[in-house]
Coordinates of C-alpha atoms and ligand atoms in Angstrom, one line a residue:
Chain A
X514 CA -29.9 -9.8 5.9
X515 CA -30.6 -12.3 3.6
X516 CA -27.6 -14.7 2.0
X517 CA -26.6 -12.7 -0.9
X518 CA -26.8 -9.4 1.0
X519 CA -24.2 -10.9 3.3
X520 CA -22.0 -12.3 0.3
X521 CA -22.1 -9.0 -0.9
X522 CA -20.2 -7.8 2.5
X523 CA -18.1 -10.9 2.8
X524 CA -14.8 -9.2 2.1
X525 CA -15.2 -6.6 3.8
X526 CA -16.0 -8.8 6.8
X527 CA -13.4 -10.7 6.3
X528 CA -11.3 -7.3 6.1
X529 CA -12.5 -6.2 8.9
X530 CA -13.9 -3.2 7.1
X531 CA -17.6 -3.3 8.6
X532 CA -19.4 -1.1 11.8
X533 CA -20.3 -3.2 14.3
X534 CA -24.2 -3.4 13.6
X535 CA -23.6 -5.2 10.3
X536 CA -21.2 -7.5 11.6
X537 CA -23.6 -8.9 14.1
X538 CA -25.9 -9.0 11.9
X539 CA -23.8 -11.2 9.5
X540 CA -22.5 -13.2 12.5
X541 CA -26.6 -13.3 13.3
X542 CA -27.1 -14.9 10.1
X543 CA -24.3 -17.6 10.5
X544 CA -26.1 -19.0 13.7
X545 CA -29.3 -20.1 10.9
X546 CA -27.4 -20.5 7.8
X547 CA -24.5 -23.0 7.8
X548 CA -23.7 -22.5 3.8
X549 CA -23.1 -18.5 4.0
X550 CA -20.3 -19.7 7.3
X551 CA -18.9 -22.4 5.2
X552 CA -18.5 -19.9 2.5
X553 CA -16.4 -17.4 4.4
X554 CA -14.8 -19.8 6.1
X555 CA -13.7 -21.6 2.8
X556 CA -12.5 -17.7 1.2
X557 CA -10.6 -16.9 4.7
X558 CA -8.8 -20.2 3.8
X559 CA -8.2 -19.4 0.0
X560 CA -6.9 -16.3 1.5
X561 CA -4.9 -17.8 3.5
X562 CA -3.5 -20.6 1.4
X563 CA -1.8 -18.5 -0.9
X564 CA -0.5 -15.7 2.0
X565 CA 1.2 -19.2 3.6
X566 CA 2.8 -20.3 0.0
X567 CA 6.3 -18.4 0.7
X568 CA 7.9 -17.9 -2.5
X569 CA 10.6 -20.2 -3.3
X570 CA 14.6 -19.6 -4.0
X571 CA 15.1 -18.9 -7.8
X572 CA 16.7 -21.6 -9.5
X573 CA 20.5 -21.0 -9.6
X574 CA 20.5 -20.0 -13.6
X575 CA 17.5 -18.2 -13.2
X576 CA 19.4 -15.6 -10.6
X577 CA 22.8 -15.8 -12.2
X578 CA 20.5 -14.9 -15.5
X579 CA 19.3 -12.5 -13.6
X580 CA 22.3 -10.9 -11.5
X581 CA 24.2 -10.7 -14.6
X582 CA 21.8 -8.8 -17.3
X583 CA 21.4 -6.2 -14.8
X584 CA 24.7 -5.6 -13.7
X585 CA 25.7 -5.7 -17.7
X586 CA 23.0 -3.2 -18.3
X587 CA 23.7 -1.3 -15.2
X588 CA 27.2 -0.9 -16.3
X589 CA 26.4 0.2 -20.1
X590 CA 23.5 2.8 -18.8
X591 CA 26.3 4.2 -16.5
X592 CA 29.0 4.5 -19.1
Chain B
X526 CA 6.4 3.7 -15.7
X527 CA 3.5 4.0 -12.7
X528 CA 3.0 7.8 -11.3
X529 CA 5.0 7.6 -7.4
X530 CA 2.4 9.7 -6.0
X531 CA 1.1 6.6 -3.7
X532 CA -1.8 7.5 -1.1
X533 CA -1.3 7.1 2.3
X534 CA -1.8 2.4 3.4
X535 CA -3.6 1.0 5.6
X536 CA -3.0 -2.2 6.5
X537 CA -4.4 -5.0 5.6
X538 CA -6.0 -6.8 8.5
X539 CA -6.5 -10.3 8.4
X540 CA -3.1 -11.1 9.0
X541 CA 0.4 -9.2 10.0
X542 CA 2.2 -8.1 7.5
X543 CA 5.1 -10.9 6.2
X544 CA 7.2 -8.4 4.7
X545 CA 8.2 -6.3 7.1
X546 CA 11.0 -4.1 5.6
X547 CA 14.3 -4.5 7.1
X548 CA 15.5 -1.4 9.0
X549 CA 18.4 -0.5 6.3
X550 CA 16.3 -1.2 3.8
X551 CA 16.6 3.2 3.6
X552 CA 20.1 3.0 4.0
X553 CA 20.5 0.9 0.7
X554 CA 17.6 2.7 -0.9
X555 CA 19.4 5.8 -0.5
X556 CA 23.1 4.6 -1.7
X557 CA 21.4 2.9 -5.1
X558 CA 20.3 6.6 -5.3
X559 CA 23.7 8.0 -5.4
X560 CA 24.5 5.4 -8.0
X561 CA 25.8 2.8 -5.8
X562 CA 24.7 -0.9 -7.5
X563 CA 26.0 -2.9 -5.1
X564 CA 23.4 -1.4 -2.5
X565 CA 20.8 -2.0 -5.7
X566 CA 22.1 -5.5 -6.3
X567 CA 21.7 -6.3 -2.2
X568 CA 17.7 -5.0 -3.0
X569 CA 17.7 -7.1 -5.8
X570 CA 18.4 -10.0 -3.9
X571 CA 16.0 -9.6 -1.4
X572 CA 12.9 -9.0 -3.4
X573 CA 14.0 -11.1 -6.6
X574 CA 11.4 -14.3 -5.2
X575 CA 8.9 -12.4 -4.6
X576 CA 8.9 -10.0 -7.7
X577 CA 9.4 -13.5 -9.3
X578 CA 6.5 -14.7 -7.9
X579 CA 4.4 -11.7 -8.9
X580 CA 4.9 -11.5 -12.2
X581 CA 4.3 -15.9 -12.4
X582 CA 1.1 -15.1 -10.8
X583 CA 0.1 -12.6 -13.3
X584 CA 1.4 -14.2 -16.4
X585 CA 1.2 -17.4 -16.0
X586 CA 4.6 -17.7 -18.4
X587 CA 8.1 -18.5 -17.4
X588 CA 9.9 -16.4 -20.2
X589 CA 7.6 -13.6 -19.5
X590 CA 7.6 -13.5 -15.6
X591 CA 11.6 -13.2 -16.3
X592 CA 11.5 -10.7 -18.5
X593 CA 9.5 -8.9 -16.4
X594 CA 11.5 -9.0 -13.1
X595 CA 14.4 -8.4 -14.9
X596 CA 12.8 -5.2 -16.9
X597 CA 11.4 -4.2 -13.5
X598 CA 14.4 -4.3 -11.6
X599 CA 15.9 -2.0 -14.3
X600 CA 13.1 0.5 -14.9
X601 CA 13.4 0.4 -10.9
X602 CA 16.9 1.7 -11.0
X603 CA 16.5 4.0 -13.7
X604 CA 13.7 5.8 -11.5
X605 CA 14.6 5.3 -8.1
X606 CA 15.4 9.2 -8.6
X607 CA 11.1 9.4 -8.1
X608 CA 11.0 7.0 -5.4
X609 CA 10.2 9.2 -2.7
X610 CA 10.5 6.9 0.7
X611 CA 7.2 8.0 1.6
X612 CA 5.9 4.6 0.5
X613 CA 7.9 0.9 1.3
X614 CA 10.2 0.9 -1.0
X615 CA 8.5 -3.3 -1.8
X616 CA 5.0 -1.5 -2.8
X617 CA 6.9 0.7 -5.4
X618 CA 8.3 -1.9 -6.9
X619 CA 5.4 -4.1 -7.4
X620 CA 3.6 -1.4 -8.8
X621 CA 6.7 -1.2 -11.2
X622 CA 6.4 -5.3 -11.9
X623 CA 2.8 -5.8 -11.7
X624 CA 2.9 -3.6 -14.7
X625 CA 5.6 -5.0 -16.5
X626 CA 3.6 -8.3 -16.0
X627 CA 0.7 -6.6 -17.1
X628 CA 2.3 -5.4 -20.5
X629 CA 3.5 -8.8 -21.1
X630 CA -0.2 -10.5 -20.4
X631 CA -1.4 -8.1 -22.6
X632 CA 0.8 -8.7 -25.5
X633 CA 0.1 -12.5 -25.5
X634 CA -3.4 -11.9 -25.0
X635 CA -4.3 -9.0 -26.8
X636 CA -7.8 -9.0 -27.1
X637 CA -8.6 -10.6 -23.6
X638 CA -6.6 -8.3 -20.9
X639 CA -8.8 -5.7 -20.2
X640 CA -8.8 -3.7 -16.6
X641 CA -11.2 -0.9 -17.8
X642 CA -14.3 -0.6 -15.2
X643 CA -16.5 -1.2 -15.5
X644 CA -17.1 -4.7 -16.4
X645 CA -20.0 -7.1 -14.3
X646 CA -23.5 -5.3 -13.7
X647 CA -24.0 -5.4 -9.8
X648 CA -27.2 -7.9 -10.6
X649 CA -25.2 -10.7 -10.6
X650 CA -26.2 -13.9 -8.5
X651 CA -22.9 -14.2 -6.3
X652 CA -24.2 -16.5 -3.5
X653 CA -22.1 -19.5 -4.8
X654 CA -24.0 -23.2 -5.2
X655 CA -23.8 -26.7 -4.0
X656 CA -21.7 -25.7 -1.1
X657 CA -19.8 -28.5 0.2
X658 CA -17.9 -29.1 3.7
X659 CA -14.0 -28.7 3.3
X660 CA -13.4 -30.8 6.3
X661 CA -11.0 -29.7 9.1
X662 CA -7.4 -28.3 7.6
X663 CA -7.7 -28.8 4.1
X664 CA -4.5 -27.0 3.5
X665 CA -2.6 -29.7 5.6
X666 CA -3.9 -32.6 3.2
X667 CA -1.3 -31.7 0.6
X668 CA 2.5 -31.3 0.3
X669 CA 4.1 -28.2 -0.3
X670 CA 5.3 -28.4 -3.8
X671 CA 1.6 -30.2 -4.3
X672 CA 0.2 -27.0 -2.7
X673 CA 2.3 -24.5 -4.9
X674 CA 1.1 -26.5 -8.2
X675 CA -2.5 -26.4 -6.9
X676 CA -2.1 -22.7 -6.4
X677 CA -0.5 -21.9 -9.5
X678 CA -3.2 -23.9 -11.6
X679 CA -6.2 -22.5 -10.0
X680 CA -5.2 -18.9 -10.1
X681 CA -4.1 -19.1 -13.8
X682 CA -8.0 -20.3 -14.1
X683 CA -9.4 -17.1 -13.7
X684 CA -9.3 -13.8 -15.6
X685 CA -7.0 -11.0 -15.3
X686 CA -8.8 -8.5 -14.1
X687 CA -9.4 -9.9 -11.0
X688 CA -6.6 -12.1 -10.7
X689 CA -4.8 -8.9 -10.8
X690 CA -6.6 -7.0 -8.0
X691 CA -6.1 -10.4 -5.7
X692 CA -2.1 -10.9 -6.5
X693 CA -1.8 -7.5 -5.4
X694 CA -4.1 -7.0 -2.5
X695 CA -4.3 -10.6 -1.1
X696 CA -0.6 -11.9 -2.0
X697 CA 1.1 -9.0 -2.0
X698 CA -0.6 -7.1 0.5
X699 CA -0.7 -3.7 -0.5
X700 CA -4.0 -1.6 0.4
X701 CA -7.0 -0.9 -1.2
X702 CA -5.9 2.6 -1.9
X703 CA -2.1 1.4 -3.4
X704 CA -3.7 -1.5 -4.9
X705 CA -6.5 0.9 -7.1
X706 CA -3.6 3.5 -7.7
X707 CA -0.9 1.2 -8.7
X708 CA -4.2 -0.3 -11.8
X709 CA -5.6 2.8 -12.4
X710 CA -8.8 1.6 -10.6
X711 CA -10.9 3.3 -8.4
X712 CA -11.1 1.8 -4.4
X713 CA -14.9 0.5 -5.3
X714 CA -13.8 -1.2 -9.1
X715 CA -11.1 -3.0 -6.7
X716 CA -13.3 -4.1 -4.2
X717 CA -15.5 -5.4 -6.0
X718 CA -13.5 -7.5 -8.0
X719 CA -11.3 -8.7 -5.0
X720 CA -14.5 -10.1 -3.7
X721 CA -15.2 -11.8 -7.0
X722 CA -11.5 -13.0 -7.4
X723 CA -12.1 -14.8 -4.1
X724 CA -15.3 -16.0 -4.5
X725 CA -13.7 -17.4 -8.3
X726 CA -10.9 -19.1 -6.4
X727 CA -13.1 -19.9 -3.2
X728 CA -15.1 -22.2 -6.1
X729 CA -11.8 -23.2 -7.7
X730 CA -10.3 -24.9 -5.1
X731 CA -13.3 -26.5 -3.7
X732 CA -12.6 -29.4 -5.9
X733 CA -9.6 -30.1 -4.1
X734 CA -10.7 -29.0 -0.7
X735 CA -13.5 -30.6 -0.4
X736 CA -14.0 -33.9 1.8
X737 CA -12.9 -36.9 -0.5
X738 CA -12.1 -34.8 -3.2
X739 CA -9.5 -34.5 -6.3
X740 CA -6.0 -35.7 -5.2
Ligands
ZN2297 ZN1 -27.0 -17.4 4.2

């Protein structure tokens, strides 16, 4: 496999989506070329950056905003 | 107002699910049925960050990520009739509000929001260039709130069509199969853009990843 052929397969490496041949192959490849492991390496931690950000409270008018349009419109629809 | 008819998940496996639904979540699902709102309301509350979240991710617009929660809570309710429990209740509604968000995008942008396939050539050179070394735990160089802006920025950077595909499949975590159903892609289309979305933000961030670099 050459660099862009394994690119090509990177998600679904990362995934976890691959038969076993490819995979070593890929993991084959690391061992001579350190930019193709940097590069998954670096997109398992974008992945991962943005699973870790936990969403954040909504600011207090935001929810009341919220919380009160839909139980005004919840009460019109069920008049 | 998405179809319900969602295919069968599979999870996604690079990391355990974080939104693991609680076990009355049916309970509630099923009173909000009947007409109850107070068991809707309690649903609200525990999905309104990250429904919030969504739709920020995919418009990129305060006024319009409200508007969309709230229109995707109600459209929710008003067809909760179709939900038919043999999906999480959480992947129905962001199908619902990725929409929404969608519509929203769309209308702002009209002329730029495009999810038809197909739309790269498989030719393209994707091997990415002047790789540099991130260092050991880039992610622990920066604050939280630092982090959140960082993610925001970079993730408005790149174009719908695949920041779409990776709010859904990589943030959200819904499948392959949910994730092409829920955009009226095929499994392939989605794959192949997830892998460009990451590849996009891979490059994004390496300017603040990399060793000595933006902060
Ligand atoms: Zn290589």
């Amino acid at each position: 496999m050459n660099c862009d052929e394994v690119i090509r397969e990177l998600s679904n490496f990362i995934d976890g989506e691959l038969d076993a041949a490819t995979k070593h192959e890929i993991e084959s490849h690391f061992v001579e070329c350190h930019e193709c492991k940097l590069v998954v390496d670096q997109t398992k931690m974008t992945i991962k950056v943005f699973c870790d950000c936990e969403p954040v409270e909504l600011p207090g008018d935001l929810r009341n905003r919220l919380h009160e349009g839909l139980r005004r419109k919840l009460r019109e629809a069920t008049q | 107002m998405p179809s319900p008819n969602i295919l069968l998940s599979t999870p996604n496996p690079h990391k355990l699910p974080s939104t693991v639904a609680r076990e009355d979540e049916h309970l509630l699902v099923a009173a909000a049925k009947k007409g109850d709102t107070a068991a809707f309301e309690e649903l609200v509350s525990r999905y309104e960050r990250k429904i919030f979240r969504l739709t920020m991710n995919i418009t990129g617009n305060r006024e319009d990520a409200e508007d969309a929660m709230q229109d995707a809570f109600l459209k929710s309710y008003a067809h909760l009739k179709n939900f038919q429990g043999d999906s999480r209740f959480y992947t129905w509604l962001v199908r619902i509000a990725a929409n929404e968000a969608l519509m929203r995008l769309r209308k702002r942008r009209p002329n730029q929001v495009s999810l038809d396939e197909p739309i790269k050539g498989e030719e393209e050179d994707l091997m990415p260039r002047e790789i540099q070394d991130w260092g050991p735990g880039p992610d622990q160089r920066f604050a939280q709130t630092e982090m959140r802006e960082i993610l925001s920025s970079v993730i408005e950077q790149i174009e719908p069509e695949y920041r779409m595909v990776f709010v859904l499949r990589d943030i959200e975590e819904l499948s392959t199969e949910d994730t092409a159903s829920a955009l009226g892609l095929s499994v392939p289309a989605v794959k192949s853009r997830l892998l460009r979305a990451r590849l996009k933000l891979r490059q994004k961030l390496d300017r603040y990843f990399k060793q000595g670099g933006a902060n």
